[in-house]
Amino acid sequence: MIGQANSIERRSGVALWRQIADQILHSIAVGDFPENAALPPEIALAGRYGVNRHTVRSAIAALVQEGVLRAEQGRGTFVLSRKRLSYPIGARTRFSEGLQGQASERHITLLASSIEPANRRVAEGLGLATGADVIRLETRGEADGMPVSRAAGWFDARRFAGIDAAMAETGSITASLARFGIDDYLRQSTVLSARHADAADLADLELQPGAIVLVTVAVNVTPDGQPIQFSESRFPAERIELKLSAL
Amino acid sequence: MIGQANSIERRSGVALWRQIADQILHSIAVGDFPENAALPPEIALAGRYGVNRHTVRSAIAALVQEGVLRAEQGRGTFVLSRKRLSYPIGARTRFSEGLQGQASERHITLLASSIEPANRRVAEGLGLATGADVIRLETRGEADGMPVSRAAGWFDARRFAGIDAAMAETGSITASLARFGIDDYLRQSTVLSARHADAADLADLELQPGAIVLVTVAVNVTPDGQPIQFSESRFPAERIELKLSAL
DNA sequence: TCATTTTGTCTATTGATATAGACAACTATA
DNA sequence: TATAGTTGTCTATATCAATAGACAAAATGA
């Protein structure tokens, strides 16, 4: 939306075809290449980016592989539709409710759970002593079969013993907390950043190398301000945008 | 903080040295490589990442160039301190106030301004008809001489005629709006995403290719709910994290 | 001082990237 | 049915990225 940026950096450590693929993705996101329409011909793109046609072809091949484009010999290359879901973050941030209306099917899978000593960051978030036992739940959120989040949540092991089993059974943080008498909880703080997906993200979220994840670090508290959950969540930026609401 | 991820993707279009540089940056951010301490020796890093020592050296050379590391022959390679600033986003989001206490000097530079017809997105945000004249201000925020944001702000051209001159003079959105009788304004909505910096971002924010930017799209309104500003801001993820507060 | 550890520089080789040109295969349309 | 426009495939060449090995230069500690 700001300045258009059809320039390419050579010997930057990022191959030209990868940079061009990213630019095409950006152009699609911004609406310069509308969905379901044909891309400019390869020759034209090569001219626009100042590279050889074969280099453009490499970029297109990667995006075809990623499911963003479809190439048809003799006809052209077309933009497939890929809407980003909008995930609301506010005082009452709940996974399933948040995506209601945007995806017909949505659920959380418990990937792993463990008991571990709290590191400094987790301990501060939960108001515990560093080294105190905490339960860690690793979860993945999916919407219509597509992974849209990967989260680690930490809970005081003394107060929430067995929350891992509850989570496995109910598939819901909210329902699991209810078993411990938590009928309501609020989001106290959220810190947001972004970075490249690491190898674990790539695998769990089914992303391609170079993908970007949004990272939120949050603390949930009871209505009277007692911290109950510290969490770090990652959202693939190509599938999710975060909509901040009253919190 | 979740799974550690010291694996590297070959023929991904991103050179191994660039991937390793990014991993080192990540390790520094996460605290695995503490500030002001020595990195593991090149040989050890090569072993950890499963590459040749020379490839690690390329990564280190890039980070030395970026000012993240300092290599000293015979002694080792050291992590320079580079803290990420925390930019608060809430009901009253103001650039200069937000970074108070984190940077001694901070200001906004007006890069460009123009009058243009509102596209659909801007018009919807401001509650105007598509094609209505709007003033666009392109600004860059700096803290202690380091670029930390790049933003485009749109204003109704009829109501805020001359805001570009006010902005150039005062260097503050808040002060400029005050000249039009706006003593207070609130943030109505914020939508957040992340992507790779494009060439314009790289230039204006002094980033290296492959850098990530956080993108916020926001609407500011008067206390009685009248939209006055539509904006799109980008923050380099390596320098800024967004701290969401009550809004 | 001397051995060890670490970064710096050099040569050589292999594989991935990028350019260049030519032509085949397919589609749409005049 | 031609013709023009588009994607697909092939060969060839040059440059960048990555590996491999050897040794120099500087700092550290016994």
Short mmCIF file of N, CA, C and O in Angstrom, two decimals, chain B residues 36-158:
data_model
loop_
_atom_site.label_atom_id
_atom_site.label_comp_id
_atom_site.label_asym_id
_atom_site.label_seq_id
_atom_site.Cartn_x
_atom_site.Cartn_y
_atom_site.Cartn_z
N ASN B 36 27.02 -9.41 25.05
CA ASN B 36 28.36 -9.10 25.56
C ASN B 36 29.18 -10.36 25.85
O ASN B 36 30.29 -10.25 26.34
N ALA B 37 28.65 -11.53 25.56
CA ALA B 37 29.41 -12.76 25.76
C ALA B 37 29.94 -13.24 24.41
O ALA B 37 29.53 -12.75 23.36
N ALA B 38 30.86 -14.20 24.48
CA ALA B 38 31.42 -14.73 23.24
C ALA B 38 30.48 -15.79 22.66
O ALA B 38 29.88 -16.58 23.39
N LEU B 39 30.39 -15.77 21.35
CA LEU B 39 29.70 -16.84 20.64
C LEU B 39 30.54 -18.11 20.76
O LEU B 39 31.75 -18.03 21.00
N PRO B 40 29.95 -19.28 20.57
CA PRO B 40 30.77 -20.49 20.46
C PRO B 40 31.74 -20.32 19.29
O PRO B 40 31.44 -19.60 18.35
N PRO B 41 32.90 -20.97 19.33
CA PRO B 41 33.87 -20.86 18.24
C PRO B 41 33.26 -21.31 16.91
O PRO B 41 32.33 -22.12 16.88
N GLU B 42 33.83 -20.79 15.83
CA GLU B 42 33.30 -21.09 14.50
C GLU B 42 33.18 -22.59 14.27
O GLU B 42 32.20 -23.07 13.70
N ILE B 43 34.20 -23.34 14.69
CA ILE B 43 34.18 -24.79 14.48
C ILE B 43 32.97 -25.41 15.17
O ILE B 43 32.29 -26.27 14.62
N ALA B 44 32.69 -24.96 16.39
CA ALA B 44 31.57 -25.52 17.13
C ALA B 44 30.25 -25.18 16.44
O ALA B 44 29.36 -26.02 16.33
N LEU B 45 30.13 -23.93 15.98
CA LEU B 45 28.89 -23.52 15.29
C LEU B 45 28.71 -24.34 14.02
O LEU B 45 27.61 -24.79 13.70
N ALA B 46 29.83 -24.55 13.30
CA ALA B 46 29.74 -25.34 12.07
C ALA B 46 29.21 -26.73 12.39
O ALA B 46 28.37 -27.26 11.66
N GLY B 47 29.70 -27.29 13.49
CA GLY B 47 29.20 -28.61 13.89
C GLY B 47 27.73 -28.57 14.24
O GLY B 47 26.94 -29.39 13.81
N ARG B 48 27.33 -27.56 15.02
CA ARG B 48 25.94 -27.47 15.45
C ARG B 48 24.98 -27.34 14.28
O ARG B 48 23.91 -27.95 14.27
N TYR B 49 25.36 -26.54 13.28
CA TYR B 49 24.46 -26.32 12.15
C TYR B 49 24.69 -27.33 11.02
O TYR B 49 23.96 -27.33 10.04
N GLY B 50 25.72 -28.12 11.16
CA GLY B 50 25.97 -29.14 10.13
C GLY B 50 26.47 -28.56 8.82
O GLY B 50 26.11 -29.03 7.75
N VAL B 51 27.29 -27.52 8.91
CA VAL B 51 27.85 -26.92 7.69
C VAL B 51 29.35 -26.72 7.88
O VAL B 51 29.90 -26.98 8.94
N ASN B 52 29.97 -26.25 6.81
CA ASN B 52 31.40 -25.99 6.85
C ASN B 52 31.69 -24.72 7.64
O ASN B 52 30.87 -23.81 7.72
N ARG B 53 32.88 -24.69 8.19
CA ARG B 53 33.27 -23.51 8.96
C ARG B 53 33.18 -22.23 8.14
O ARG B 53 32.79 -21.18 8.63
N HIS B 54 33.54 -22.30 6.86
CA HIS B 54 33.52 -21.11 6.02
C HIS B 54 32.10 -20.56 5.84
O HIS B 54 31.90 -19.36 5.71
N THR B 55 31.14 -21.47 5.86
CA THR B 55 29.75 -21.02 5.74
C THR B 55 29.34 -20.24 6.98
O THR B 55 28.69 -19.19 6.90
N VAL B 56 29.75 -20.75 8.14
CA VAL B 56 29.51 -20.02 9.38
C VAL B 56 30.19 -18.65 9.33
O VAL B 56 29.63 -17.64 9.74
N ARG B 57 31.39 -18.63 8.78
CA ARG B 57 32.11 -17.36 8.70
C ARG B 57 31.36 -16.34 7.85
O ARG B 57 31.35 -15.15 8.16
N SER B 58 30.73 -16.83 6.77
CA SER B 58 29.93 -15.92 5.94
C SER B 58 28.79 -15.32 6.76
O SER B 58 28.50 -14.13 6.66
N ALA B 59 28.15 -16.17 7.56
CA ALA B 59 27.04 -15.69 8.38
C ALA B 59 27.54 -14.65 9.39
O ALA B 59 26.93 -13.58 9.55
N ILE B 60 28.64 -14.98 10.03
CA ILE B 60 29.19 -14.05 11.03
C ILE B 60 29.60 -12.74 10.36
O ILE B 60 29.34 -11.64 10.88
N ALA B 61 30.21 -12.84 9.17
CA ALA B 61 30.63 -11.62 8.47
C ALA B 61 29.43 -10.72 8.21
O ALA B 61 29.52 -9.49 8.35
N ALA B 62 28.30 -11.32 7.84
CA ALA B 62 27.10 -10.52 7.57
C ALA B 62 26.62 -9.84 8.84
O ALA B 62 26.23 -8.66 8.81
N LEU B 63 26.66 -10.55 9.95
CA LEU B 63 26.18 -9.97 11.21
C LEU B 63 27.15 -8.93 11.75
O LEU B 63 26.74 -7.97 12.41
N VAL B 64 28.44 -9.11 11.48
CA VAL B 64 29.40 -8.07 11.84
C VAL B 64 29.08 -6.81 11.03
O VAL B 64 29.06 -5.69 11.56
N GLN B 65 28.80 -7.01 9.76
CA GLN B 65 28.44 -5.91 8.87
C GLN B 65 27.20 -5.18 9.38
O GLN B 65 27.10 -3.96 9.32
N GLU B 66 26.25 -5.96 9.92
CA GLU B 66 24.99 -5.38 10.41
C GLU B 66 25.16 -4.76 11.80
O GLU B 66 24.21 -4.17 12.31
N GLY B 67 26.34 -4.95 12.40
CA GLY B 67 26.55 -4.34 13.70
C GLY B 67 26.03 -5.17 14.86
O GLY B 67 25.87 -4.66 15.96
N VAL B 68 25.76 -6.45 14.62
CA VAL B 68 25.23 -7.31 15.69
C VAL B 68 26.37 -7.99 16.45
O VAL B 68 26.28 -8.19 17.65
N LEU B 69 27.43 -8.34 15.73
CA LEU B 69 28.55 -9.05 16.34
C LEU B 69 29.84 -8.26 16.13
O LEU B 69 29.93 -7.40 15.26
N ARG B 70 30.84 -8.58 16.96
CA ARG B 70 32.18 -8.06 16.74
C ARG B 70 33.15 -9.24 16.85
O ARG B 70 33.15 -9.95 17.86
N ALA B 71 33.93 -9.46 15.80
CA ALA B 71 34.89 -10.57 15.80
C ALA B 71 36.27 -10.04 16.15
O ALA B 71 36.68 -8.99 15.65
N GLU B 72 36.98 -10.75 17.02
CA GLU B 72 38.35 -10.34 17.38
C GLU B 72 39.27 -11.54 17.22
O GLU B 72 39.08 -12.58 17.86
N GLN B 73 40.24 -11.35 16.36
CA GLN B 73 41.16 -12.45 16.04
C GLN B 73 41.84 -12.95 17.30
O GLN B 73 42.38 -12.18 18.07
N GLY B 74 41.81 -14.25 17.47
CA GLY B 74 42.47 -14.88 18.61
C GLY B 74 41.62 -14.93 19.86
O GLY B 74 41.86 -15.76 20.74
N ARG B 75 40.63 -14.04 19.96
CA ARG B 75 39.83 -14.01 21.18
C ARG B 75 38.49 -14.70 21.00
O ARG B 75 38.14 -15.62 21.74
N GLY B 76 37.77 -14.28 19.98
CA GLY B 76 36.44 -14.85 19.78
C GLY B 76 35.53 -13.85 19.09
O GLY B 76 35.97 -12.79 18.68
N THR B 77 34.26 -14.22 18.99
CA THR B 77 33.27 -13.35 18.36
C THR B 77 32.22 -13.01 19.42
O THR B 77 31.69 -13.91 20.08
N PHE B 78 31.94 -11.71 19.56
CA PHE B 78 31.14 -11.27 20.69
C PHE B 78 29.80 -10.67 20.26
O PHE B 78 29.71 -10.06 19.19
N VAL B 79 28.83 -10.87 21.11
CA VAL B 79 27.49 -10.35 20.85
C VAL B 79 27.42 -8.92 21.37
O VAL B 79 27.64 -8.69 22.56
N LEU B 80 27.14 -7.98 20.48
CA LEU B 80 26.95 -6.60 20.92
C LEU B 80 25.53 -6.47 21.45
O LEU B 80 24.64 -7.23 21.07
N SER B 81 25.31 -5.51 22.33
CA SER B 81 23.97 -5.39 22.90
C SER B 81 23.07 -4.63 21.92
O SER B 81 23.44 -3.61 21.38
N ARG B 82 21.92 -5.15 21.68
CA ARG B 82 20.93 -4.49 20.83
C ARG B 82 19.56 -4.87 21.36
O ARG B 82 18.96 -5.87 21.00
N LYS B 83 19.05 -4.01 22.21
CA LYS B 83 17.75 -4.30 22.81
C LYS B 83 16.63 -3.96 21.85
O LYS B 83 16.70 -3.00 21.12
N ARG B 84 15.58 -4.76 21.88
CA ARG B 84 14.38 -4.40 21.13
C ARG B 84 13.55 -3.43 21.96
O ARG B 84 13.32 -3.66 23.14
N LEU B 85 13.15 -2.36 21.33
CA LEU B 85 12.28 -1.43 22.01
C LEU B 85 10.88 -2.02 22.07
O LEU B 85 10.48 -2.80 21.22
N SER B 86 10.13 -1.61 23.07
CA SER B 86 8.77 -2.10 23.25
C SER B 86 7.81 -0.96 22.96
O SER B 86 7.80 0.04 23.66
N TYR B 87 7.03 -1.10 21.91
CA TYR B 87 6.15 -0.02 21.48
C TYR B 87 4.73 -0.33 21.92
O TYR B 87 4.13 -1.31 21.47
N PRO B 88 4.18 0.48 22.82
CA PRO B 88 2.85 0.17 23.34
C PRO B 88 1.74 0.56 22.37
O PRO B 88 1.78 1.63 21.78
N ILE B 89 0.78 -0.33 22.22
CA ILE B 89 -0.40 -0.04 21.40
C ILE B 89 -1.61 -0.14 22.29
O ILE B 89 -1.83 -1.18 22.92
N GLY B 90 -2.36 0.92 22.36
CA GLY B 90 -3.55 0.91 23.20
C GLY B 90 -4.51 1.98 22.74
O GLY B 90 -4.45 2.43 21.59
N ALA B 91 -5.39 2.38 23.62
CA ALA B 91 -6.40 3.36 23.25
C ALA B 91 -5.73 4.68 22.85
O ALA B 91 -6.14 5.34 21.92
N ARG B 92 -4.67 5.06 23.57
CA ARG B 92 -3.96 6.30 23.26
C ARG B 92 -2.56 5.96 22.79
O ARG B 92 -1.61 5.95 23.56
N THR B 93 -2.46 5.66 21.50
CA THR B 93 -1.17 5.28 20.95
C THR B 93 -0.52 6.52 20.35
O THR B 93 -1.01 7.10 19.41
N ARG B 94 0.61 6.93 20.96
CA ARG B 94 1.35 8.12 20.48
C ARG B 94 2.80 7.73 20.34
O ARG B 94 3.39 7.13 21.25
N PHE B 95 3.40 8.10 19.24
CA PHE B 95 4.76 7.64 18.96
C PHE B 95 5.74 8.04 20.04
O PHE B 95 6.39 7.20 20.67
N SER B 96 5.83 9.32 20.28
CA SER B 96 6.91 9.81 21.14
C SER B 96 6.72 9.35 22.58
O SER B 96 7.66 8.88 23.23
N GLU B 97 5.49 9.44 23.08
CA GLU B 97 5.21 9.00 24.44
C GLU B 97 5.53 7.52 24.62
O GLU B 97 6.05 7.09 25.65
N GLY B 98 5.21 6.74 23.57
CA GLY B 98 5.34 5.30 23.68
C GLY B 98 6.75 4.85 23.95
O GLY B 98 6.98 3.86 24.66
N LEU B 99 7.72 5.58 23.40
CA LEU B 99 9.11 5.14 23.53
C LEU B 99 9.84 5.91 24.63
O LEU B 99 11.04 5.71 24.83
N GLN B 100 9.09 6.76 25.32
CA GLN B 100 9.69 7.53 26.41
C GLN B 100 10.34 6.57 27.42
O GLN B 100 9.76 5.58 27.80
N GLY B 101 11.53 6.92 27.83
CA GLY B 101 12.22 6.08 28.81
C GLY B 101 13.02 4.98 28.17
O GLY B 101 13.90 4.40 28.80
N GLN B 102 12.75 4.66 26.91
CA GLN B 102 13.50 3.60 26.25
C GLN B 102 14.53 4.18 25.29
O GLN B 102 15.49 3.51 24.93
N ALA B 103 14.31 5.39 24.85
CA ALA B 103 15.24 6.05 23.94
C ALA B 103 15.29 7.51 24.33
O ALA B 103 14.27 8.13 24.57
N SER B 104 16.51 8.06 24.39
CA SER B 104 16.61 9.43 24.88
C SER B 104 16.14 10.41 23.81
O SER B 104 15.57 11.44 24.12
N GLU B 105 16.37 10.06 22.57
CA GLU B 105 15.96 10.96 21.49
C GLU B 105 15.00 10.22 20.58
O GLU B 105 15.25 9.07 20.21
N ARG B 106 13.90 10.84 20.20
CA ARG B 106 12.95 10.19 19.30
C ARG B 106 12.18 11.27 18.56
O ARG B 106 11.81 12.30 19.12
N HIS B 107 11.98 11.04 17.28
CA HIS B 107 11.23 12.02 16.50
C HIS B 107 10.68 11.38 15.24
O HIS B 107 11.09 10.28 14.85
N ILE B 108 9.75 12.10 14.62
CA ILE B 108 9.16 11.64 13.38
C ILE B 108 9.61 12.56 12.26
O ILE B 108 9.60 13.78 12.42
N THR B 109 10.03 11.96 11.14
CA THR B 109 10.40 12.74 9.97
C THR B 109 9.31 12.59 8.92
O THR B 109 8.85 11.48 8.66
N LEU B 110 8.90 13.72 8.34
CA LEU B 110 7.94 13.65 7.23
C LEU B 110 8.71 13.37 5.95
O LEU B 110 9.52 14.19 5.51
N LEU B 111 8.48 12.21 5.36
CA LEU B 111 9.21 11.84 4.15
C LEU B 111 8.57 12.41 2.91
O LEU B 111 9.24 12.85 1.98
N ALA B 112 7.25 12.39 2.87
CA ALA B 112 6.53 12.85 1.68
C ALA B 112 5.08 13.09 2.05
O ALA B 112 4.59 12.56 3.04
N SER B 113 4.41 13.91 1.26
CA SER B 113 2.97 14.08 1.44
C SER B 113 2.35 14.30 0.08
O SER B 113 3.00 14.78 -0.85
N SER B 114 1.08 13.94 -0.05
CA SER B 114 0.40 14.12 -1.33
C SER B 114 -1.10 14.11 -1.10
O SER B 114 -1.57 13.66 -0.05
N ILE B 115 -1.80 14.64 -2.07
CA ILE B 115 -3.26 14.53 -2.06
C ILE B 115 -3.64 13.53 -3.13
O ILE B 115 -3.13 13.58 -4.25
N GLU B 116 -4.50 12.61 -2.77
CA GLU B 116 -4.86 11.55 -3.71
C GLU B 116 -6.28 11.12 -3.46
O GLU B 116 -6.83 11.39 -2.38
N PRO B 117 -6.89 10.44 -4.43
CA PRO B 117 -8.24 9.91 -4.19
C PRO B 117 -8.15 8.69 -3.27
O PRO B 117 -7.24 7.88 -3.41
N ALA B 118 -9.08 8.60 -2.35
CA ALA B 118 -9.09 7.48 -1.41
C ALA B 118 -9.43 6.19 -2.13
O ALA B 118 -10.38 6.13 -2.90
N ASN B 119 -8.63 5.15 -1.89
CA ASN B 119 -9.03 3.85 -2.41
C ASN B 119 -10.08 3.26 -1.46
O ASN B 119 -10.42 3.85 -0.45
N ARG B 120 -10.55 2.09 -1.80
CA ARG B 120 -11.67 1.52 -1.06
C ARG B 120 -11.35 1.35 0.42
O ARG B 120 -12.13 1.71 1.30
N ARG B 121 -10.13 0.85 0.68
CA ARG B 121 -9.75 0.54 2.04
C ARG B 121 -9.68 1.81 2.90
O ARG B 121 -10.22 1.86 4.01
N VAL B 122 -9.02 2.83 2.37
CA VAL B 122 -8.89 4.09 3.11
C VAL B 122 -10.26 4.74 3.29
O VAL B 122 -10.59 5.22 4.38
N ALA B 123 -11.05 4.73 2.22
CA ALA B 123 -12.37 5.37 2.29
C ALA B 123 -13.23 4.70 3.36
O ALA B 123 -13.87 5.38 4.17
N GLU B 124 -13.22 3.40 3.40
CA GLU B 124 -14.00 2.69 4.42
C GLU B 124 -13.53 3.05 5.81
O GLU B 124 -14.33 3.32 6.71
N GLY B 125 -12.22 3.11 5.98
CA GLY B 125 -11.68 3.42 7.30
C GLY B 125 -12.07 4.81 7.77
O GLY B 125 -12.36 5.01 8.95
N LEU B 126 -12.09 5.75 6.84
CA LEU B 126 -12.38 7.14 7.22
C LEU B 126 -13.86 7.47 7.10
O LEU B 126 -14.26 8.60 7.42
N GLY B 127 -14.65 6.54 6.60
CA GLY B 127 -16.07 6.82 6.43
C GLY B 127 -16.33 7.82 5.32
O GLY B 127 -17.26 8.63 5.40
N LEU B 128 -15.49 7.79 4.27
CA LEU B 128 -15.67 8.69 3.13
C LEU B 128 -16.11 7.88 1.91
O LEU B 128 -16.11 6.64 1.94
N ALA B 129 -16.46 8.59 0.85
CA ALA B 129 -16.78 7.91 -0.40
C ALA B 129 -15.48 7.54 -1.10
O ALA B 129 -14.50 8.28 -1.03
N THR B 130 -15.45 6.39 -1.74
CA THR B 130 -14.27 6.00 -2.52
C THR B 130 -13.99 7.07 -3.56
O THR B 130 -14.90 7.52 -4.25
N GLY B 131 -12.74 7.48 -3.64
CA GLY B 131 -12.35 8.50 -4.60
C GLY B 131 -12.31 9.90 -4.02
O GLY B 131 -11.82 10.83 -4.67
N ALA B 132 -12.83 10.07 -2.81
CA ALA B 132 -12.78 11.39 -2.17
C ALA B 132 -11.32 11.78 -1.92
O ALA B 132 -10.47 10.91 -1.71
N ASP B 133 -11.03 13.07 -1.96
CA ASP B 133 -9.65 13.51 -1.75
C ASP B 133 -9.19 13.25 -0.32
O ASP B 133 -9.89 13.59 0.63
N VAL B 134 -8.02 12.66 -0.20
CA VAL B 134 -7.41 12.48 1.11
C VAL B 134 -5.96 12.93 1.04
O VAL B 134 -5.33 12.91 -0.01
N ILE B 135 -5.45 13.37 2.19
CA ILE B 135 -4.05 13.74 2.29
C ILE B 135 -3.28 12.54 2.84
O ILE B 135 -3.71 11.94 3.83
N ARG B 136 -2.21 12.19 2.17
CA ARG B 136 -1.39 11.08 2.65
C ARG B 136 -0.06 11.61 3.17
O ARG B 136 0.63 12.36 2.49
N LEU B 137 0.28 11.25 4.39
CA LEU B 137 1.57 11.62 4.98
C LEU B 137 2.41 10.37 5.15
O LEU B 137 2.00 9.42 5.79
N GLU B 138 3.59 10.42 4.57
CA GLU B 138 4.54 9.32 4.73
C GLU B 138 5.56 9.74 5.77
O GLU B 138 6.23 10.76 5.61
N THR B 139 5.68 8.98 6.84
CA THR B 139 6.57 9.38 7.93
C THR B 139 7.49 8.24 8.33
O THR B 139 7.21 7.07 8.10
N ARG B 140 8.60 8.64 8.95
CA ARG B 140 9.49 7.64 9.52
C ARG B 140 9.77 8.02 10.97
O ARG B 140 10.05 9.18 11.27
N GLY B 141 9.67 7.05 11.85
CA GLY B 141 9.96 7.29 13.25
C GLY B 141 11.36 6.82 13.58
O GLY B 141 11.80 5.77 13.11
N GLU B 142 12.07 7.61 14.36
CA GLU B 142 13.42 7.23 14.74
C GLU B 142 13.59 7.34 16.25
O GLU B 142 13.00 8.21 16.88
N ALA B 143 14.40 6.45 16.79
CA ALA B 143 14.72 6.49 18.21
C ALA B 143 16.23 6.37 18.35
O ALA B 143 16.82 5.38 17.89
N ASP B 144 16.85 7.36 18.93
CA ASP B 144 18.30 7.39 19.06
C ASP B 144 18.98 7.16 17.72
O ASP B 144 19.95 6.40 17.61
N GLY B 145 18.42 7.78 16.68
CA GLY B 145 19.04 7.73 15.37
C GLY B 145 18.77 6.47 14.58
O GLY B 145 19.21 6.34 13.44
N MET B 146 18.03 5.53 15.19
CA MET B 146 17.73 4.26 14.51
C MET B 146 16.29 4.28 14.01
O MET B 146 15.38 4.55 14.79
N PRO B 147 16.06 4.00 12.73
CA PRO B 147 14.68 3.98 12.24
C PRO B 147 13.90 2.84 12.90
O PRO B 147 14.37 1.71 12.93
N VAL B 148 12.75 3.15 13.44
CA VAL B 148 11.95 2.14 14.13
C VAL B 148 10.54 2.01 13.57
O VAL B 148 9.82 1.09 13.95
N SER B 149 10.14 2.92 12.70
CA SER B 149 8.82 2.77 12.09
C SER B 149 8.76 3.55 10.78
O SER B 149 9.51 4.50 10.57
N ARG B 150 7.86 3.09 9.95
CA ARG B 150 7.58 3.79 8.70
C ARG B 150 6.08 3.72 8.53
O ARG B 150 5.50 2.63 8.58
N ALA B 151 5.46 4.85 8.35
CA ALA B 151 4.00 4.86 8.36
C ALA B 151 3.44 5.72 7.25
O ALA B 151 4.05 6.69 6.81
N ALA B 152 2.25 5.32 6.79
CA ALA B 152 1.46 6.16 5.90
C ALA B 152 0.18 6.49 6.65
O ALA B 152 -0.48 5.57 7.17
N GLY B 153 -0.16 7.77 6.72
CA GLY B 153 -1.40 8.17 7.38
C GLY B 153 -2.27 8.93 6.40
O GLY B 153 -1.77 9.75 5.62
N TRP B 154 -3.56 8.62 6.39
CA TRP B 154 -4.49 9.30 5.48
C TRP B 154 -5.49 10.13 6.29
O TRP B 154 -6.01 9.64 7.31
N PHE B 155 -5.75 11.36 5.79
CA PHE B 155 -6.68 12.27 6.45
C PHE B 155 -7.65 12.84 5.41
O PHE B 155 -7.25 13.05 4.26
N ASP B 156 -8.86 13.11 5.85
CA ASP B 156 -9.83 13.77 4.97
C ASP B 156 -9.26 15.11 4.52
O ASP B 156 -8.96 15.98 5.34
N ALA B 157 -9.10 15.29 3.20
CA ALA B 157 -8.43 16.49 2.68
C ALA B 157 -9.25 17.75 2.95
O ALA B 157 -8.70 18.84 3.08
N ARG B 158 -10.58 17.59 3.04
CA ARG B 158 -11.39 18.78 3.24
C ARG B 158 -11.22 19.29 4.68
O ARG B 158 -11.06 20.47 4.92
#
